mmCIF file of C-alpha atoms in Angstrom:
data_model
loop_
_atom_site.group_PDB
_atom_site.id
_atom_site.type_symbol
_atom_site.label_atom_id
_atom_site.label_comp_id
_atom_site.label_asym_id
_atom_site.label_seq_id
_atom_site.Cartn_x
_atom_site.Cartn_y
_atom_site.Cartn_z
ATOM 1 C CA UNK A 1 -127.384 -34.698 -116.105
ATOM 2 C CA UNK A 2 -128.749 -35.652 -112.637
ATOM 3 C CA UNK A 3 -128.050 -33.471 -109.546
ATOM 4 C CA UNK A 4 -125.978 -36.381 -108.307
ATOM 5 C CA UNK A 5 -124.025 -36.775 -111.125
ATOM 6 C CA UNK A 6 -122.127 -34.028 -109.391
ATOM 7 C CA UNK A 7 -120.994 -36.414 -106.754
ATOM 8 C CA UNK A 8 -120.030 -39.043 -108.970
ATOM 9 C CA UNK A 9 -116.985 -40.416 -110.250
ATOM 10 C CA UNK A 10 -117.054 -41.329 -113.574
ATOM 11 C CA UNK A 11 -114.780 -44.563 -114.303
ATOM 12 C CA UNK A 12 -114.039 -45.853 -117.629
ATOM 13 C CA UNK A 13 -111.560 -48.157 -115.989
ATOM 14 C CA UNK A 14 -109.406 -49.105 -118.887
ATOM 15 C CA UNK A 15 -106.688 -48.962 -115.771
ATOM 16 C CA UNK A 16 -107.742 -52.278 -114.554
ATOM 17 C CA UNK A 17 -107.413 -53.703 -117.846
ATOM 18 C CA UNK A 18 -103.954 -52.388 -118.048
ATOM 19 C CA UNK A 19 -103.569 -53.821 -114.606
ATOM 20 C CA UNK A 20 -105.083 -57.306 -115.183
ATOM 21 C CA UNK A 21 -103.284 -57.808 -118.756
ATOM 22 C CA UNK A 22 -99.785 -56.516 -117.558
ATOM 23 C CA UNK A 23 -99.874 -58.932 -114.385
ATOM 24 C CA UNK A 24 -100.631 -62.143 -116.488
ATOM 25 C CA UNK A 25 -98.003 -61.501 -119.097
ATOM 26 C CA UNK A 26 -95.627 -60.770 -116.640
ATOM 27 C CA UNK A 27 -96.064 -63.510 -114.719
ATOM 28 C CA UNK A 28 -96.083 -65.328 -117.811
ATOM 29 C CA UNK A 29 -92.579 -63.614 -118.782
ATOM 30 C CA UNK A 30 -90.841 -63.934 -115.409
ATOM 31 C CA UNK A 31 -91.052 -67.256 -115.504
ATOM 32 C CA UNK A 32 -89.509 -67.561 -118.500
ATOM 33 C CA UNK A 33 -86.448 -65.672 -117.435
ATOM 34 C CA UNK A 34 -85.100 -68.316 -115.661
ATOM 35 C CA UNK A 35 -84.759 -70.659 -118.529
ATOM 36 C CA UNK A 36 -81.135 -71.438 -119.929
ATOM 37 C CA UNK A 37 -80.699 -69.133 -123.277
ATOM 38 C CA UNK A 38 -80.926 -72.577 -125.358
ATOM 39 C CA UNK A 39 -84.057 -74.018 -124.980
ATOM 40 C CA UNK A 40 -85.442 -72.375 -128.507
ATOM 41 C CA UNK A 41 -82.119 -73.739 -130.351
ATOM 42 C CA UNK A 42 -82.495 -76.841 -128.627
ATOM 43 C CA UNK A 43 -86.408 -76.997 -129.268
ATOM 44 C CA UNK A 44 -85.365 -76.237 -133.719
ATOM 45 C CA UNK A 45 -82.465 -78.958 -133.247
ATOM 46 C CA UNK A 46 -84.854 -81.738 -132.046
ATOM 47 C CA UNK A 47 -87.776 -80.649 -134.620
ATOM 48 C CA UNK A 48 -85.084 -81.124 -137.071
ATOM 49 C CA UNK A 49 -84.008 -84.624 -136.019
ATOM 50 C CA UNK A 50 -87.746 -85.632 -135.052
ATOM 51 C CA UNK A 51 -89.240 -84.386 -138.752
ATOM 52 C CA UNK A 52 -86.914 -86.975 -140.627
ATOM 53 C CA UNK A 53 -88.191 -89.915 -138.968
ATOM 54 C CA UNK A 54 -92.252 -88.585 -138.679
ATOM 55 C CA UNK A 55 -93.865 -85.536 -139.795
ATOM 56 C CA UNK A 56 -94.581 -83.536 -136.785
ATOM 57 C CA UNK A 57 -96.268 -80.011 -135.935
ATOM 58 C CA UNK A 58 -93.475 -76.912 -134.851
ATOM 59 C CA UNK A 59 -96.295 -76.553 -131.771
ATOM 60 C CA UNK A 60 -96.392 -80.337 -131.098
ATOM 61 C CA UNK A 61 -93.321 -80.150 -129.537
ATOM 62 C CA UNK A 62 -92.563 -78.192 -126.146
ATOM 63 C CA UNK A 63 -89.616 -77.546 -124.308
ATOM 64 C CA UNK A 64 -89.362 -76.331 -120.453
ATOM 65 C CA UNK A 65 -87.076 -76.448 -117.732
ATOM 66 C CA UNK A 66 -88.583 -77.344 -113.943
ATOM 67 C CA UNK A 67 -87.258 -76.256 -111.276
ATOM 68 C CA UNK A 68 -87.549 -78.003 -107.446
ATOM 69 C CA UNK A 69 -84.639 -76.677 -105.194
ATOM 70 C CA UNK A 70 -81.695 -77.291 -106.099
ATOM 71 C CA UNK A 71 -82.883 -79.651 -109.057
ATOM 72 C CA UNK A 72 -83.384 -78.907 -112.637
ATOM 73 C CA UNK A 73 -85.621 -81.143 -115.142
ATOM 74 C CA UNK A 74 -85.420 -80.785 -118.240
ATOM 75 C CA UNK A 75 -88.880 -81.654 -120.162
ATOM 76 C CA UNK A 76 -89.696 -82.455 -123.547
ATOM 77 C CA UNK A 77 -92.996 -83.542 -124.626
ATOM 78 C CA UNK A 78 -93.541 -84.408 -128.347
ATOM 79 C CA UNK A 79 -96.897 -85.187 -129.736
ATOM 80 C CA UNK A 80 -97.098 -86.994 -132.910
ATOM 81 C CA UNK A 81 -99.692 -87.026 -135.485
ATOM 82 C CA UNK A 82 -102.140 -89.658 -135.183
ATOM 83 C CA UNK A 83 -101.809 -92.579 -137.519
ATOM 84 C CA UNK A 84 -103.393 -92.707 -140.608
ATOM 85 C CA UNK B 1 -66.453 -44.867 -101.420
ATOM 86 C CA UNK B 2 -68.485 -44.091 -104.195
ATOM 87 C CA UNK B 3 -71.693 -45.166 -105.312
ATOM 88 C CA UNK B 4 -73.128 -45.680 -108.840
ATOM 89 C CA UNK B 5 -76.948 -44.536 -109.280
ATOM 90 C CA UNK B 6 -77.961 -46.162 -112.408
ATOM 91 C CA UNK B 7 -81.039 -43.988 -113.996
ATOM 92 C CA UNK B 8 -82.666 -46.117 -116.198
ATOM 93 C CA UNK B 9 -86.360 -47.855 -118.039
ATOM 94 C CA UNK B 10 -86.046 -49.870 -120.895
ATOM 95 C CA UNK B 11 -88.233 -47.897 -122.430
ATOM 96 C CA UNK B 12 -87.608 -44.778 -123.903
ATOM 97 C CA UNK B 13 -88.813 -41.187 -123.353
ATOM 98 C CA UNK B 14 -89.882 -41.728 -120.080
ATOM 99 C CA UNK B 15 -87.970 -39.037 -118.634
ATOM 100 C CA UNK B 16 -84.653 -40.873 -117.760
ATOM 101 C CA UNK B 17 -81.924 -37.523 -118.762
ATOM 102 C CA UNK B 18 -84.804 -35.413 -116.992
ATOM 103 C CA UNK B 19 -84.575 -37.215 -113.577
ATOM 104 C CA UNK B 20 -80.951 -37.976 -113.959
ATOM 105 C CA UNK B 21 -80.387 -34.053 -114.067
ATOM 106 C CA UNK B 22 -82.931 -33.285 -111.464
ATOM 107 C CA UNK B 23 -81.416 -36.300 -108.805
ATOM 108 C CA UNK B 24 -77.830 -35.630 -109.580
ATOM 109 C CA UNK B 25 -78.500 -31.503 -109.238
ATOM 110 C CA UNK B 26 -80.362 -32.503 -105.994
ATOM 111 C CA UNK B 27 -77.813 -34.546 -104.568
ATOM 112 C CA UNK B 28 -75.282 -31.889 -104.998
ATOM 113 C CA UNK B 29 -77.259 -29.207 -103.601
ATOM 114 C CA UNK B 30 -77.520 -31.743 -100.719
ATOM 115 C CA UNK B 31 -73.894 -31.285 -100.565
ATOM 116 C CA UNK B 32 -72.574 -34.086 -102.035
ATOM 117 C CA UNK B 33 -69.778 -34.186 -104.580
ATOM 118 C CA UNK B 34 -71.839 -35.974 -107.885
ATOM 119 C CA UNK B 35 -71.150 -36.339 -111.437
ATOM 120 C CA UNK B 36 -73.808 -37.234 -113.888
ATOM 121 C CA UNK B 37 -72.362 -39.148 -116.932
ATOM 122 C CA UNK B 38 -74.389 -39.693 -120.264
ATOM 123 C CA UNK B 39 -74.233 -43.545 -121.182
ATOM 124 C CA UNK B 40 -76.103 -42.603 -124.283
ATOM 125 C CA UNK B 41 -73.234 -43.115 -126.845
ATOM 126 C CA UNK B 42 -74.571 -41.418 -130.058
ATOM 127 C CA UNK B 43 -77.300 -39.495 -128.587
ATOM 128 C CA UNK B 44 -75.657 -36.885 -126.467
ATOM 129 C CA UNK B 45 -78.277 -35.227 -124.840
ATOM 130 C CA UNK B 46 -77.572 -34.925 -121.355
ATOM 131 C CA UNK B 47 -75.508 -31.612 -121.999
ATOM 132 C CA UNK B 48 -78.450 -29.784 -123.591
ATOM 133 C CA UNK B 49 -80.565 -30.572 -120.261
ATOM 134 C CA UNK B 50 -78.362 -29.366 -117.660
ATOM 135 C CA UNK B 51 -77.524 -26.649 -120.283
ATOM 136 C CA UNK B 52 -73.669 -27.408 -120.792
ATOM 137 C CA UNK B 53 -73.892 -27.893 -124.290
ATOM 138 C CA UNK B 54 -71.362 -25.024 -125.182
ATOM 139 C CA UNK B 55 -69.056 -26.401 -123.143
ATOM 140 C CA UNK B 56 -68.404 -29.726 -123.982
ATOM 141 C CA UNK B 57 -64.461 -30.128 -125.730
ATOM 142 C CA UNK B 58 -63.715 -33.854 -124.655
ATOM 143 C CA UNK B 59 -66.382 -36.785 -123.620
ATOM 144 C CA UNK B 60 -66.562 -40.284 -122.204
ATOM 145 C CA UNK B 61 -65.343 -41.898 -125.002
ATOM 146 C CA UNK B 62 -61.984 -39.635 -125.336
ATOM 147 C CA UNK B 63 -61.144 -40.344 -122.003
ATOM 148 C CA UNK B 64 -61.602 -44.103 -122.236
ATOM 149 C CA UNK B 65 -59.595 -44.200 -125.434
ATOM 150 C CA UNK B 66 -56.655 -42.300 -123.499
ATOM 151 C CA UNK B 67 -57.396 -38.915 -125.927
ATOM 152 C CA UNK B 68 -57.911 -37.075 -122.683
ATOM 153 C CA UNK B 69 -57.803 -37.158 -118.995
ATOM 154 C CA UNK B 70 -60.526 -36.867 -116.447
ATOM 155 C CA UNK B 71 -60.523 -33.339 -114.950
ATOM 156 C CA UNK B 72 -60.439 -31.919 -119.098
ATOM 157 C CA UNK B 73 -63.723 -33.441 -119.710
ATOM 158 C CA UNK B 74 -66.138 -33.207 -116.597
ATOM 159 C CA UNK B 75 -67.792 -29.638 -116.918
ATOM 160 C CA UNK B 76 -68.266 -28.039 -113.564
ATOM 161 C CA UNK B 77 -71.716 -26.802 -113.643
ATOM 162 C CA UNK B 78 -71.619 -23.033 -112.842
ATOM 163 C CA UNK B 79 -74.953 -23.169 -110.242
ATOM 164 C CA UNK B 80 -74.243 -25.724 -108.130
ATOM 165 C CA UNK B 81 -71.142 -26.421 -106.096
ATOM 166 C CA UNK B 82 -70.157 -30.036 -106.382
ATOM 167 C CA UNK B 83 -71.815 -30.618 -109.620
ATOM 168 C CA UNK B 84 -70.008 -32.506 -112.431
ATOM 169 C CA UNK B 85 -71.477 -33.535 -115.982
ATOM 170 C CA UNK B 86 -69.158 -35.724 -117.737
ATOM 171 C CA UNK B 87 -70.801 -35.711 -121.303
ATOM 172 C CA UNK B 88 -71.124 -38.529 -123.791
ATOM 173 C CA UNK B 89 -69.493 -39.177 -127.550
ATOM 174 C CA UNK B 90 -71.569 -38.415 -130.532
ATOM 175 C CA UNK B 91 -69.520 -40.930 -132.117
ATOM 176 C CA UNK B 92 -71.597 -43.938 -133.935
ATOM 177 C CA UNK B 93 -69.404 -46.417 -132.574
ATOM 178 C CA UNK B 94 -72.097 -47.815 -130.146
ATOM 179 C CA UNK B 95 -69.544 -50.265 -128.971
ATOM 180 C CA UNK B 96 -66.770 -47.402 -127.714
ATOM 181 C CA UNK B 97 -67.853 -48.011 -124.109
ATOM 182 C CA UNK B 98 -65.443 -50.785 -123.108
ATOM 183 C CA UNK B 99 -66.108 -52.864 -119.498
ATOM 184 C CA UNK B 100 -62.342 -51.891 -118.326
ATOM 185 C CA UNK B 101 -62.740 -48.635 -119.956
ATOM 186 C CA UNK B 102 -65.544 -47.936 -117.861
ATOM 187 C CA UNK B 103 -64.214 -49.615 -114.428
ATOM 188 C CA UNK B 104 -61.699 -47.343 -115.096
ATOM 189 C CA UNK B 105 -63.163 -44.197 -115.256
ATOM 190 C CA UNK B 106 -65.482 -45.035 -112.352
ATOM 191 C CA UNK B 107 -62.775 -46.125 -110.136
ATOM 192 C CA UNK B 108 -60.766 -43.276 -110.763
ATOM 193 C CA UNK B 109 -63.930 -40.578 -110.236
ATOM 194 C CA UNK B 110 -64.264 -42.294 -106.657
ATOM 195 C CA UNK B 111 -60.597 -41.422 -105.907
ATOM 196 C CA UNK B 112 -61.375 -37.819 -107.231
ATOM 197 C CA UNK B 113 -63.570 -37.905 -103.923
ATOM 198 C CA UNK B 114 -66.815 -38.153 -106.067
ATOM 199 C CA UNK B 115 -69.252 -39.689 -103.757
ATOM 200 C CA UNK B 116 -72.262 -40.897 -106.377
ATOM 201 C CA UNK B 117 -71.799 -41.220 -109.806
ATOM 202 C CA UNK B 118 -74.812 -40.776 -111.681
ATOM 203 C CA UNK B 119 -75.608 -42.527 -114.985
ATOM 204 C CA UNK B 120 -78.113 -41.645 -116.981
ATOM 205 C CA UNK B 121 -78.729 -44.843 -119.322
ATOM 206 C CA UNK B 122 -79.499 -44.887 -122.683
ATOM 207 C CA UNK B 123 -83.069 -46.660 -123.578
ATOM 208 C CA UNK B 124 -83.093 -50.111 -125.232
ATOM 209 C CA UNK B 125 -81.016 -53.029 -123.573
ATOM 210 C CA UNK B 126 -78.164 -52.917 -125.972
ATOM 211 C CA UNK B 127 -74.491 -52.325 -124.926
ATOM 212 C CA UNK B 128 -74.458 -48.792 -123.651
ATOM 213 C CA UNK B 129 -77.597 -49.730 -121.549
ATOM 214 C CA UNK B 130 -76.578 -52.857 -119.979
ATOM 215 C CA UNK B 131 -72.807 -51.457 -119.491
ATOM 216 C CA UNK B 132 -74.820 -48.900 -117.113
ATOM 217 C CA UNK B 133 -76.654 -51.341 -115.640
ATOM 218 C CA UNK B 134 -73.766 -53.455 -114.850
ATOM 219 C CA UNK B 135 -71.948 -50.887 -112.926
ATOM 220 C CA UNK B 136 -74.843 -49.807 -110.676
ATOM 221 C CA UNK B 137 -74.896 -50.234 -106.754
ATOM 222 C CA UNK B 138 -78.574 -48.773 -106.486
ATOM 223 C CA UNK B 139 -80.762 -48.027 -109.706
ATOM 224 C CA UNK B 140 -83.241 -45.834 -109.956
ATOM 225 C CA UNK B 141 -86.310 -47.172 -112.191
ATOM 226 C CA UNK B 142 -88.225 -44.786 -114.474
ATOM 227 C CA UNK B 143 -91.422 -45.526 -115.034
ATOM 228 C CA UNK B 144 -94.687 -43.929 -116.863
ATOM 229 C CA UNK B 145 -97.793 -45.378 -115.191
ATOM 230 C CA UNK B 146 -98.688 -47.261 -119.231
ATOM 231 C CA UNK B 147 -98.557 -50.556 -119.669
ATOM 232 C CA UNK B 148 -95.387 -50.407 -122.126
ATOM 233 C CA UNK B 149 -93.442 -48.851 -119.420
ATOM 234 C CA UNK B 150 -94.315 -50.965 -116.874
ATOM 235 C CA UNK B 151 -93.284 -54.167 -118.618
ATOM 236 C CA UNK B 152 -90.010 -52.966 -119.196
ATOM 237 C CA UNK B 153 -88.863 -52.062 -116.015
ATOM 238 C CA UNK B 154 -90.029 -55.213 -115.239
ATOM 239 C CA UNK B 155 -87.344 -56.675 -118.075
ATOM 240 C CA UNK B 156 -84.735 -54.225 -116.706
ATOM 241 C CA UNK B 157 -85.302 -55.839 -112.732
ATOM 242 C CA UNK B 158 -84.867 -58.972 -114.242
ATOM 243 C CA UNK B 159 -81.679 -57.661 -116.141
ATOM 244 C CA UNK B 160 -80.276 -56.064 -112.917
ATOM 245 C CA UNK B 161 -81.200 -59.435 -110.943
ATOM 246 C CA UNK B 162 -79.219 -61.506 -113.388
ATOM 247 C CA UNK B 163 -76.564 -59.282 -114.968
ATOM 248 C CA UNK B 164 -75.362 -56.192 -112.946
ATOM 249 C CA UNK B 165 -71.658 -56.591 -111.352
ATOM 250 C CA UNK B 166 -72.993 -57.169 -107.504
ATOM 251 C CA UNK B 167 -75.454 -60.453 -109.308
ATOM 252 C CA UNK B 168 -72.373 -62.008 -110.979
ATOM 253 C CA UNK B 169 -70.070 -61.568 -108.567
ATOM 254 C CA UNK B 170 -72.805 -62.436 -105.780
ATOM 255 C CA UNK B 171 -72.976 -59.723 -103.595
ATOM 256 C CA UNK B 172 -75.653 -57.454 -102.098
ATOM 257 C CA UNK B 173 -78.146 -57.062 -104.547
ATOM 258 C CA UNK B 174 -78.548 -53.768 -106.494
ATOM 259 C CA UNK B 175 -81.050 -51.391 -104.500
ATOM 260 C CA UNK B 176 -84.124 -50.460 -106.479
ATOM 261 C CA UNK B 177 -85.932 -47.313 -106.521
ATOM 262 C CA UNK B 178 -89.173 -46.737 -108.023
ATOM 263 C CA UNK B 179 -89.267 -43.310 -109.568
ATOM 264 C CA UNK B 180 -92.988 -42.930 -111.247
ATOM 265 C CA UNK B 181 -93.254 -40.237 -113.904
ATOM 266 C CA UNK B 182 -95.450 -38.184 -116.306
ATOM 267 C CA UNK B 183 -98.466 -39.237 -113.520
ATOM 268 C CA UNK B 184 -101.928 -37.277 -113.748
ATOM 269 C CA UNK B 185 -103.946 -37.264 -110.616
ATOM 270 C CA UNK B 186 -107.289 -36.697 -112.839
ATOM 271 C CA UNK B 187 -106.725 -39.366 -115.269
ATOM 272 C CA UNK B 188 -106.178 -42.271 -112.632
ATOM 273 C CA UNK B 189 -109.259 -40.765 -110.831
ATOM 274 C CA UNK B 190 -111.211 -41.409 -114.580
ATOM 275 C CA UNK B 191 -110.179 -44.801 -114.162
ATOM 276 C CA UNK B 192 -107.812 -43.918 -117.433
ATOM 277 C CA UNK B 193 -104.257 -44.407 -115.742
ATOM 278 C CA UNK B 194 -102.574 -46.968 -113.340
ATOM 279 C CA UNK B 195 -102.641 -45.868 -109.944
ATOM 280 C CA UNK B 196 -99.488 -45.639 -107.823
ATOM 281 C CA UNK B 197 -100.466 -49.091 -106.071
ATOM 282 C CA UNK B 198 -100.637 -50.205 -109.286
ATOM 283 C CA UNK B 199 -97.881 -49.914 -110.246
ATOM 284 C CA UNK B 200 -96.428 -51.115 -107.335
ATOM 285 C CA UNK B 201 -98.448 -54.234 -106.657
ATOM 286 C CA UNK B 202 -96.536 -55.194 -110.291
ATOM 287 C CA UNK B 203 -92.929 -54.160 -109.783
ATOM 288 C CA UNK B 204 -92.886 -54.536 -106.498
ATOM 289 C CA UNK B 205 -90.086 -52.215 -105.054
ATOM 290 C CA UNK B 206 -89.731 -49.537 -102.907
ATOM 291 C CA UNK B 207 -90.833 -45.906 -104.029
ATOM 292 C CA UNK B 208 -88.639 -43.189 -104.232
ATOM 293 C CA UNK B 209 -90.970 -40.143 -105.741
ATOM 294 C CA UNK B 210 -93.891 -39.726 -107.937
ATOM 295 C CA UNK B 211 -93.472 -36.935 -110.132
ATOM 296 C CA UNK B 212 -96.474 -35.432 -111.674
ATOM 297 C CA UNK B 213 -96.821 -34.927 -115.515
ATOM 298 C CA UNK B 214 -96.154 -30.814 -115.508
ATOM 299 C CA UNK B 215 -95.556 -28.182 -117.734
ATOM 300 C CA UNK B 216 -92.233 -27.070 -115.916
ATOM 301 C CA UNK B 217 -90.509 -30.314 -117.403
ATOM 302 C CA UNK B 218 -90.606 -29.073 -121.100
ATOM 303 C CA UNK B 219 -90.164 -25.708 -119.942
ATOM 304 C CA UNK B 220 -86.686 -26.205 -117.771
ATOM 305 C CA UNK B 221 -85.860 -28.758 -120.941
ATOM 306 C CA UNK B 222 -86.131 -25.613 -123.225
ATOM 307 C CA UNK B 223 -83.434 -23.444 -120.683
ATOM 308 C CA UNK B 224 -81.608 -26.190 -120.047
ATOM 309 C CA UNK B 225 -82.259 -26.057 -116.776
ATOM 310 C CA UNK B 226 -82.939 -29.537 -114.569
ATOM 311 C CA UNK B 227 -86.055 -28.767 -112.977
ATOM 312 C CA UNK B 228 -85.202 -29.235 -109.654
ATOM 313 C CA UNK B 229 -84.367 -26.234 -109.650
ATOM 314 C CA UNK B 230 -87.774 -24.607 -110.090
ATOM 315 C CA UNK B 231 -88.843 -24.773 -106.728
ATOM 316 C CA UNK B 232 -92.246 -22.863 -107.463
ATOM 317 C CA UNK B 233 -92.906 -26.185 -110.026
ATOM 318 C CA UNK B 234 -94.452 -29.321 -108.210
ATOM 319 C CA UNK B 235 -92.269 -31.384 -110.954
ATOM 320 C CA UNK B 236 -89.366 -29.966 -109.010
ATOM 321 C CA UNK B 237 -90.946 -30.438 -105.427
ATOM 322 C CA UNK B 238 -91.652 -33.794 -106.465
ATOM 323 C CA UNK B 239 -88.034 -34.477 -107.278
ATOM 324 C CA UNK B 240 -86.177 -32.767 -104.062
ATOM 325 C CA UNK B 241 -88.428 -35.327 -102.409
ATOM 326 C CA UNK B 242 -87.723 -37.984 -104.019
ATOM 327 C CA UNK B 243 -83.851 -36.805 -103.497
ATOM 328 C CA UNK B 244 -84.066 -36.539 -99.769
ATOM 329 C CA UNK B 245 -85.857 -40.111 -99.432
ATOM 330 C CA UNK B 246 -83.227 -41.448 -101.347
ATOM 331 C CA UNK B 247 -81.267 -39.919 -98.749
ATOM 332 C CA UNK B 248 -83.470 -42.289 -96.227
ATOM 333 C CA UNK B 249 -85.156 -39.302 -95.201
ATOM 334 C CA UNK B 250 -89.485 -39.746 -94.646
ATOM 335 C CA UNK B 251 -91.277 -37.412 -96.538
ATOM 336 C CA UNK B 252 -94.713 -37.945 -97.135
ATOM 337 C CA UNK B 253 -95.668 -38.307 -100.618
ATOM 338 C CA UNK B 254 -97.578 -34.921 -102.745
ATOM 339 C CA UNK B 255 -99.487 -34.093 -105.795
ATOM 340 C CA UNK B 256 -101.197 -37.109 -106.078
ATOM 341 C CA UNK B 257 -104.356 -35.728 -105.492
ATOM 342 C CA UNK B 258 -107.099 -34.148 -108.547
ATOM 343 C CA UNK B 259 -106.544 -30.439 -108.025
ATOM 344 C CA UNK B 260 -109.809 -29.429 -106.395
ATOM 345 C CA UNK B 261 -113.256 -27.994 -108.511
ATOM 346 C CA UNK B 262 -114.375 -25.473 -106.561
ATOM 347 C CA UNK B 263 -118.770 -24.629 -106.709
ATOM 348 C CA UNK B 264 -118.441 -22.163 -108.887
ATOM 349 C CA UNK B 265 -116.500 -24.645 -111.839
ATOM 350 C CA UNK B 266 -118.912 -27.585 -110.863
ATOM 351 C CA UNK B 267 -121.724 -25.343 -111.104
ATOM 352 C CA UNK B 268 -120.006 -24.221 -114.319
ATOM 353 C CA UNK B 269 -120.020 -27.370 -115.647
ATOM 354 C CA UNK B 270 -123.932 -28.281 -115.022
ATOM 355 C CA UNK B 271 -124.815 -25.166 -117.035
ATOM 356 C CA UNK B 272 -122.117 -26.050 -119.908
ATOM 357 C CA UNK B 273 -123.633 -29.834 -120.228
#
């Protein structure tokens, strides 16, 4: 151990990981909040009725609200399979 | 008029019954008529904290279900003048806590002259914890500088925002306070622990104290004492602080800094290495 060790912090900075990880997911999470309680039952619903007519992915199919002022869009955006 | 100071974190152990006995004991030795009221339907613990235990005969549940009036089941504590605990059911019934029930009982401490209600929430965001919630006028956020903590108090702001009686009935919002607890000085200086701004870059509200991680906490626990009243602790500085700038009161902020190595211990060290 050098003299100036002394006069050094040591950092192991797992803080700013905390830091870094806790501001993206709750970013992530806050903007979640704000969507209606039935997007997930909608999204199962429209899997449901989408699967009988073409087989389709559970994570090809996304549901989201958008929000501009006073104006509320609802999205859906299905991807199906490519033909074959 | 009264007002309801909601204690509460999502997350438990975080030292929600510990600051609700240490702010409600504080604002009465401010000289304010308080009761503290355990939401924490099942889990009485409040009693054993302010060390009332003995004395509990009727609860919060008994006097919602009309088994017993007000003034037989708040316990007057016996250090502090204007200092009420209204204790909690041990019952299993998590759902004995009724909205009117409640409303009730709040409304009629107010006309008893009460002039803050305490309630110290139960963890979780079940019924007991949300009925708190829903009551409050200003809540009071406990929160361990670790990640798990952090998050939820950020679920609970978003709870508050959305659900508490002032959001649905569109009033003034609920006013937060940030009360940061279990903090070490030395570990945020190792780069181990969130820092203060930290913690409040991500919630974002206004801080009422920062009370360091301290011995005294498990030791007033064990007397069931609230620590506030160890005034040689810095746990119990920490909180009269915190009390008198929830009073609006400016008091710098203390303990935050690594207690200082003298030569000799540095020295010490070098030789030990």
């Amino acid at each position: 151990m050098s003299f100036l060790d002394l006069f050094r912090r040591r950092r192991d900075d797992s803080a700013a990981v905390a830091k870094e990880r806790l501001q993206l997911i709750l970013a992530h999470e806050r903007a979640g909040r704000e969507d209606p309680d039935f997007l997930p039952r909608l999204q199962k619903d429209l899997l449901g009725v989408i699967s009988r007519y073409v087989p389709i992915q559970d994570d090809r199919l996304n549901v989201s609200v958008q929000r501009s002022g006073h104006a509320a869009v609802l999205e859906i955006n299905i991807e199906l399979p490519p033909r074959g | 008029m009264a007002t309801v100071i909601t204690v509460t974190s999502g997350k438990g152990g975080v030292g929600k019954t510990t600051s609700s006995a240490a702010i409600g004991t504080g604002l009465a030795m401010r000289g304010h008529k308080t009761v503290i009221i355990d939401f924490d339907v099942g889990l009485r613990n409040l009693d054993l904290i302010m060390g009332c235990e003995r004395r509990v005969v009727f609860d919060f549940v008994n006097v919602i279900n009309g088994e017993a009036n007000l003034s037989q089941a708040l316990i007057k504590d016996k250090r502090i003048d204007n200092l009420f605990i209204f204790p909690t059911s041990q019952t299993r019934d998590k759902d004995a806590l009724t909205m009117q029930g409640v409303e009730k009982v709040l409304t009629d401490l107010a006309s008893q002259g009460f002039e803050y209600i305490v309630c110290d929430s139960p963890a979780g965001i079940e019924h007991g914890a949300i009925t708190a919630l829903y009551f409050a006028d200003e809540a009071v956020i406990v929160t361990n500088p670790e990640v798990s903590s952090v998050r939820d108090s950020d679920r609970i702001l978003g709870i508050l925002a959305s659900k508490s009686r002032r959001a649905v009935r569109g009033e003034a919002p609920v006013k937060e306070h940030l009360l940061i607890t279990r903090f070490s000085p030395t570990r945020v200086e190792r780069g181990e622990m969130l820092g203060i701004k930290d913690v409040q870059d991500i919630l974002a509200i206004p801080l009422m104290g920062v009370i360091p991680e301290s011995m005294a906490v498990l030791k007033a626990s064990n007397t069931g004492t609230p620590v506030i009243l160890d005034e040689q602790s810095e746990a119990g500085q920490a909180y009269k602080d915190a009390v008198g700038r929830f009073l609006g009161e400016q008091r710098p902020l203390r303990f935050l800094e690594m207690p200082k190595k003298g030569l000799f211990q540095k020295i010490f060290k070098v030789a030990a290495s």
